[in-house]
mmCIF file of C-alpha atoms in Angstrom:
data_model
loop_
_atom_site.group_PDB
_atom_site.id
_atom_site.type_symbol
_atom_site.label_atom_id
_atom_site.label_comp_id
_atom_site.label_asym_id
_atom_site.label_seq_id
_atom_site.Cartn_x
_atom_site.Cartn_y
_atom_site.Cartn_z
ATOM 1 C CA UNK A 26 135.436 99.721 108.690
ATOM 2 C CA UNK A 27 133.596 97.016 111.039
ATOM 3 C CA UNK A 28 130.534 99.337 111.888
ATOM 4 C CA UNK A 29 129.887 99.390 108.304
ATOM 5 C CA UNK A 30 130.344 95.922 107.712
ATOM 6 C CA UNK A 31 127.916 95.315 110.935
ATOM 7 C CA UNK A 32 125.554 97.597 109.704
ATOM 8 C CA UNK A 33 125.095 95.904 106.225
ATOM 9 C CA UNK A 34 124.865 92.742 107.330
ATOM 10 C CA UNK A 35 122.567 94.189 109.843
ATOM 11 C CA UNK A 36 120.489 95.684 107.172
ATOM 12 C CA UNK A 37 120.178 92.568 105.414
ATOM 13 C CA UNK A 38 116.513 91.007 105.200
ATOM 14 C CA UNK A 39 116.207 87.499 107.443
ATOM 15 C CA UNK A 40 117.109 84.189 105.160
ATOM 16 C CA UNK A 41 113.360 83.603 105.253
ATOM 17 C CA UNK A 42 112.204 86.674 103.557
ATOM 18 C CA UNK A 43 114.930 86.896 101.014
ATOM 19 C CA UNK A 44 112.992 84.430 98.281
ATOM 20 C CA UNK A 45 114.731 83.998 95.169
ATOM 21 C CA UNK A 46 118.078 85.593 96.497
ATOM 22 C CA UNK A 47 118.042 82.911 99.143
ATOM 23 C CA UNK A 48 117.552 80.107 96.481
ATOM 24 C CA UNK A 49 120.490 81.774 93.759
ATOM 25 C CA UNK A 50 122.810 81.977 97.257
ATOM 26 C CA UNK A 51 122.301 77.937 97.972
ATOM 27 C CA UNK A 52 122.742 77.613 93.646
ATOM 28 C CA UNK A 53 126.067 78.932 93.704
ATOM 29 C CA UNK A 54 126.885 77.584 96.766
ATOM 30 C CA UNK A 55 126.081 74.192 95.532
ATOM 31 C CA UNK A 56 128.152 74.883 92.523
ATOM 32 C CA UNK A 57 131.188 75.781 94.217
ATOM 33 C CA UNK A 58 130.880 73.026 96.471
ATOM 34 C CA UNK A 59 130.566 70.606 94.095
ATOM 35 C CA UNK A 60 133.701 72.374 92.449
ATOM 36 C CA UNK A 61 135.835 72.148 95.995
ATOM 37 C CA UNK A 62 134.597 68.426 95.916
ATOM 38 C CA UNK A 63 136.245 67.783 92.956
ATOM 39 C CA UNK A 64 139.539 69.452 93.726
ATOM 40 C CA UNK A 65 139.985 67.305 97.103
ATOM 41 C CA UNK A 66 139.283 63.967 95.281
ATOM 42 C CA UNK A 67 141.663 65.344 92.633
ATOM 43 C CA UNK A 68 144.429 65.952 95.414
ATOM 44 C CA UNK A 69 143.641 62.876 97.243
ATOM 45 C CA UNK A 70 144.092 60.833 94.100
ATOM 46 C CA UNK A 71 146.928 63.248 93.182
ATOM 47 C CA UNK A 72 148.601 62.093 96.666
ATOM 48 C CA UNK A 73 147.943 58.354 95.902
ATOM 49 C CA UNK A 74 149.480 58.181 92.882
ATOM 50 C CA UNK A 75 152.742 59.449 94.271
ATOM 51 C CA UNK A 76 152.652 55.990 96.344
ATOM 52 C CA UNK A 77 152.505 54.258 92.650
ATOM 53 C CA UNK A 78 154.148 56.062 89.457
ATOM 54 C CA UNK A 79 154.084 59.932 90.042
ATOM 55 C CA UNK A 80 157.013 62.223 91.115
ATOM 56 C CA UNK A 81 157.073 64.906 93.720
ATOM 57 C CA UNK A 82 157.936 67.607 91.166
ATOM 58 C CA UNK A 83 154.468 66.580 88.811
ATOM 59 C CA UNK A 84 152.823 66.101 92.330
ATOM 60 C CA UNK A 85 153.793 70.214 92.612
ATOM 61 C CA UNK A 86 152.844 71.139 89.279
ATOM 62 C CA UNK A 87 149.766 69.769 89.178
ATOM 63 C CA UNK A 88 148.454 70.944 93.125
ATOM 64 C CA UNK A 89 150.089 74.090 93.334
ATOM 65 C CA UNK A 90 147.593 76.117 90.684
ATOM 66 C CA UNK A 91 145.288 74.369 91.828
ATOM 67 C CA UNK A 92 145.647 76.023 95.939
ATOM 68 C CA UNK A 93 145.053 79.231 95.869
ATOM 69 C CA UNK A 94 141.531 79.331 93.415
ATOM 70 C CA UNK A 95 140.409 76.577 96.009
ATOM 71 C CA UNK A 96 141.295 78.587 99.057
ATOM 72 C CA UNK A 97 139.431 82.026 97.170
ATOM 73 C CA UNK A 98 136.666 80.089 95.847
ATOM 74 C CA UNK A 99 135.728 79.028 99.761
ATOM 75 C CA UNK A 100 136.350 82.570 100.974
ATOM 76 C CA UNK A 101 133.649 83.769 99.123
ATOM 77 C CA UNK A 102 131.190 81.586 99.614
ATOM 78 C CA UNK A 103 132.189 82.297 103.177
ATOM 79 C CA UNK A 104 131.526 85.611 102.822
ATOM 80 C CA UNK A 105 128.288 85.035 100.989
ATOM 81 C CA UNK A 106 127.269 82.907 103.905
ATOM 82 C CA UNK A 107 128.293 85.731 106.391
ATOM 83 C CA UNK A 108 126.495 88.732 104.297
ATOM 84 C CA UNK A 109 123.156 86.937 103.726
ATOM 85 C CA UNK A 110 123.029 86.085 107.225
ATOM 86 C CA UNK A 111 123.374 82.167 106.872
ATOM 87 C CA UNK A 112 124.975 82.087 110.378
ATOM 88 C CA UNK A 113 125.021 78.364 110.905
ATOM 89 C CA UNK A 114 126.672 77.796 107.393
ATOM 90 C CA UNK A 115 128.821 80.606 108.150
ATOM 91 C CA UNK A 116 130.164 79.312 111.546
ATOM 92 C CA UNK A 117 130.441 75.447 109.540
ATOM 93 C CA UNK A 118 132.418 77.377 107.159
ATOM 94 C CA UNK A 119 135.005 78.814 109.971
ATOM 95 C CA UNK A 120 137.347 75.971 110.934
ATOM 96 C CA UNK A 121 138.256 75.381 107.373
ATOM 97 C CA UNK A 122 138.611 79.090 106.705
ATOM 98 C CA UNK A 123 140.920 79.394 109.803
ATOM 99 C CA UNK A 124 143.139 76.721 108.634
ATOM 100 C CA UNK A 125 143.330 78.302 104.731
ATOM 101 C CA UNK A 126 144.286 81.561 106.740
ATOM 102 C CA UNK A 127 146.954 79.569 109.143
ATOM 103 C CA UNK A 128 148.537 78.164 106.047
ATOM 104 C CA UNK A 129 148.040 81.691 103.798
ATOM 105 C CA UNK A 130 150.269 82.957 106.936
ATOM 106 C CA UNK A 131 152.732 80.303 107.193
ATOM 107 C CA UNK A 132 153.071 80.092 103.323
ATOM 108 C CA UNK A 133 152.700 76.248 104.008
ATOM 109 C CA UNK A 134 150.199 76.292 101.169
ATOM 110 C CA UNK A 135 152.260 75.650 98.052
ATOM 111 C CA UNK A 136 153.830 71.383 97.942
ATOM 112 C CA UNK A 137 157.453 72.081 97.983
ATOM 113 C CA UNK A 138 158.888 68.945 95.663
ATOM 114 C CA UNK A 139 161.765 68.468 98.311
ATOM 115 C CA UNK A 140 159.331 67.875 100.776
ATOM 116 C CA UNK A 141 156.808 65.816 99.849
ATOM 117 C CA UNK A 142 158.166 62.521 100.942
ATOM 118 C CA UNK A 143 158.688 64.283 104.578
ATOM 119 C CA UNK A 144 154.949 65.276 104.741
ATOM 120 C CA UNK A 145 152.987 62.730 102.290
ATOM 121 C CA UNK A 146 151.189 60.985 105.759
ATOM 122 C CA UNK A 147 150.039 64.742 106.503
ATOM 123 C CA UNK A 148 148.939 65.872 103.635
ATOM 124 C CA UNK A 149 146.963 62.775 102.584
ATOM 125 C CA UNK A 150 144.968 63.328 106.251
ATOM 126 C CA UNK A 151 144.362 66.626 105.254
ATOM 127 C CA UNK A 152 143.107 65.657 101.933
ATOM 128 C CA UNK A 153 141.005 63.357 103.563
ATOM 129 C CA UNK A 154 140.081 65.555 105.987
ATOM 130 C CA UNK A 155 138.572 68.264 103.406
ATOM 131 C CA UNK A 156 137.148 65.584 101.126
ATOM 132 C CA UNK A 157 135.029 64.600 104.238
ATOM 133 C CA UNK A 158 134.258 68.813 104.974
ATOM 134 C CA UNK A 159 133.446 68.849 100.801
ATOM 135 C CA UNK A 160 131.389 66.042 101.053
ATOM 136 C CA UNK A 161 129.579 67.139 104.520
ATOM 137 C CA UNK A 162 129.667 70.723 102.998
ATOM 138 C CA UNK A 163 128.088 70.037 99.407
ATOM 139 C CA UNK A 164 125.085 67.886 101.068
ATOM 140 C CA UNK A 165 124.001 70.825 103.251
ATOM 141 C CA UNK A 166 123.811 73.025 100.440
ATOM 142 C CA UNK A 167 121.916 70.414 98.260
ATOM 143 C CA UNK A 168 119.520 70.067 101.331
ATOM 144 C CA UNK A 169 119.283 74.055 101.913
ATOM 145 C CA UNK A 170 119.079 74.874 98.682
ATOM 146 C CA UNK A 171 115.783 72.236 98.296
ATOM 147 C CA UNK A 172 114.336 73.763 101.142
ATOM 148 C CA UNK A 173 114.460 77.317 99.950
ATOM 149 C CA UNK A 174 112.992 75.947 96.754
ATOM 150 C CA UNK A 175 110.227 73.934 98.889
ATOM 151 C CA UNK A 176 109.686 76.844 101.217
ATOM 152 C CA UNK A 177 109.802 79.822 98.800
ATOM 153 C CA UNK A 178 107.221 78.547 95.962
ATOM 154 C CA UNK A 179 104.952 76.307 97.534
#
């Protein structure tokens, strides 16, 4: 299996010669980065609302359905970078992908309404870290998209 994946990845043309495909990869990644940034802001605001007026059950109902699609979208973009030969961006995605893998392995990605207040500070810090990470990711995708548009079509 790994030999077939390695052969496929090494047989792809380098990103400089991909032309339209490189631009398409960056447009897709920019759209996904915008969605992930929105989800990150939404989760941070939801945790902040918990201090004021939201109860833990409503928080769990709001955020639990969004956790797995967020992880799947990020894993898809990470795989797209790997298959496209964008190694620097793939390496940039590895830490958060490892964190998501850890949370899936330990089954801690779902919010338990009975444990919310005990883990509130940690959850807020994770949401803030993901917000910063996705902002950097968004600007990286925006820069690379513009770069490939200018390089390929000038």
